[in-house]
């Protein structure tokens, strides 16, 4: 007897297979694709089917000479350091069917969900150029969704299959769908990259750890305009408390040795 035709309902692996009479809710997992590579503290093995890369805040406002940080006198050279490593990493991950998520500030123009304490970070006097204000160089609205200021830098080209999540805090998990997306996709191991290493990257990584995700910080794919001691403290704390620290060439080698 021919088995009944079933239709997928949901995003694999978090999908049912259904028809008018049957609901298969077993959520069948694909065969594991293990890869192993060294980190600062241990050799780790992860499943490429459960791996995803979060790229945090590689946006014009943080990384471009005409962006917000540069407009207030910050040297953005360190924030541009992750660009070249990410240019090498992201195509390799996509080729291995590892999704890329762009987790970027993308505020409402009216800032109705942004508290005064958060706005103070970007405009401590109340009279400067802060969130949703026009940039001096080109008039783009600071970290506002769909503005040039909030766009990913030109040197990094998002792919059509990449995932976008707007965030409104240092952490990419607060008040966003990021956790739901990751759980629907069955992703449990998160790679972290972007800027600023000790601020938005670290806040997102910490929240991921608190939510039960496995966290791997990619050191060479992350950067910060903060002092070097902030980098040292962040690396120490990730290794000590929140996960693992690795460099992208180690991951390249793992992918080249059978993970692709």
mmCIF file of C-alpha atoms in Angstrom, residues 90-91 94 100 102 152 156-164:
data_model
loop_
_atom_site.group_PDB
_atom_site.id
_atom_site.type_symbol
_atom_site.label_atom_id
_atom_site.label_comp_id
_atom_site.label_asym_id
_atom_site.label_seq_id
_atom_site.Cartn_x
_atom_site.Cartn_y
_atom_site.Cartn_z
ATOM 1 C CA UNK A 90 31.390 33.957 5.398
ATOM 2 C CA UNK A 91 31.577 32.371 1.918
ATOM 3 C CA UNK A 94 27.593 29.466 3.338
ATOM 4 C CA UNK A 100 24.807 33.741 8.542
ATOM 5 C CA UNK A 102 23.287 39.891 10.510
ATOM 6 C CA UNK A 152 26.300 46.846 6.543
ATOM 7 C CA UNK A 156 30.834 42.827 3.306
ATOM 8 C CA UNK A 157 28.216 41.583 0.869
ATOM 9 C CA UNK A 158 25.242 39.819 2.470
ATOM 10 C CA UNK A 159 23.878 36.871 0.494
ATOM 11 C CA UNK A 160 20.238 36.385 -0.401
ATOM 12 C CA UNK A 161 19.915 33.433 1.978
ATOM 13 C CA UNK A 162 21.335 35.336 4.960
ATOM 14 C CA UNK A 163 19.058 36.170 7.888
ATOM 15 C CA UNK A 164 18.488 39.687 9.245
#
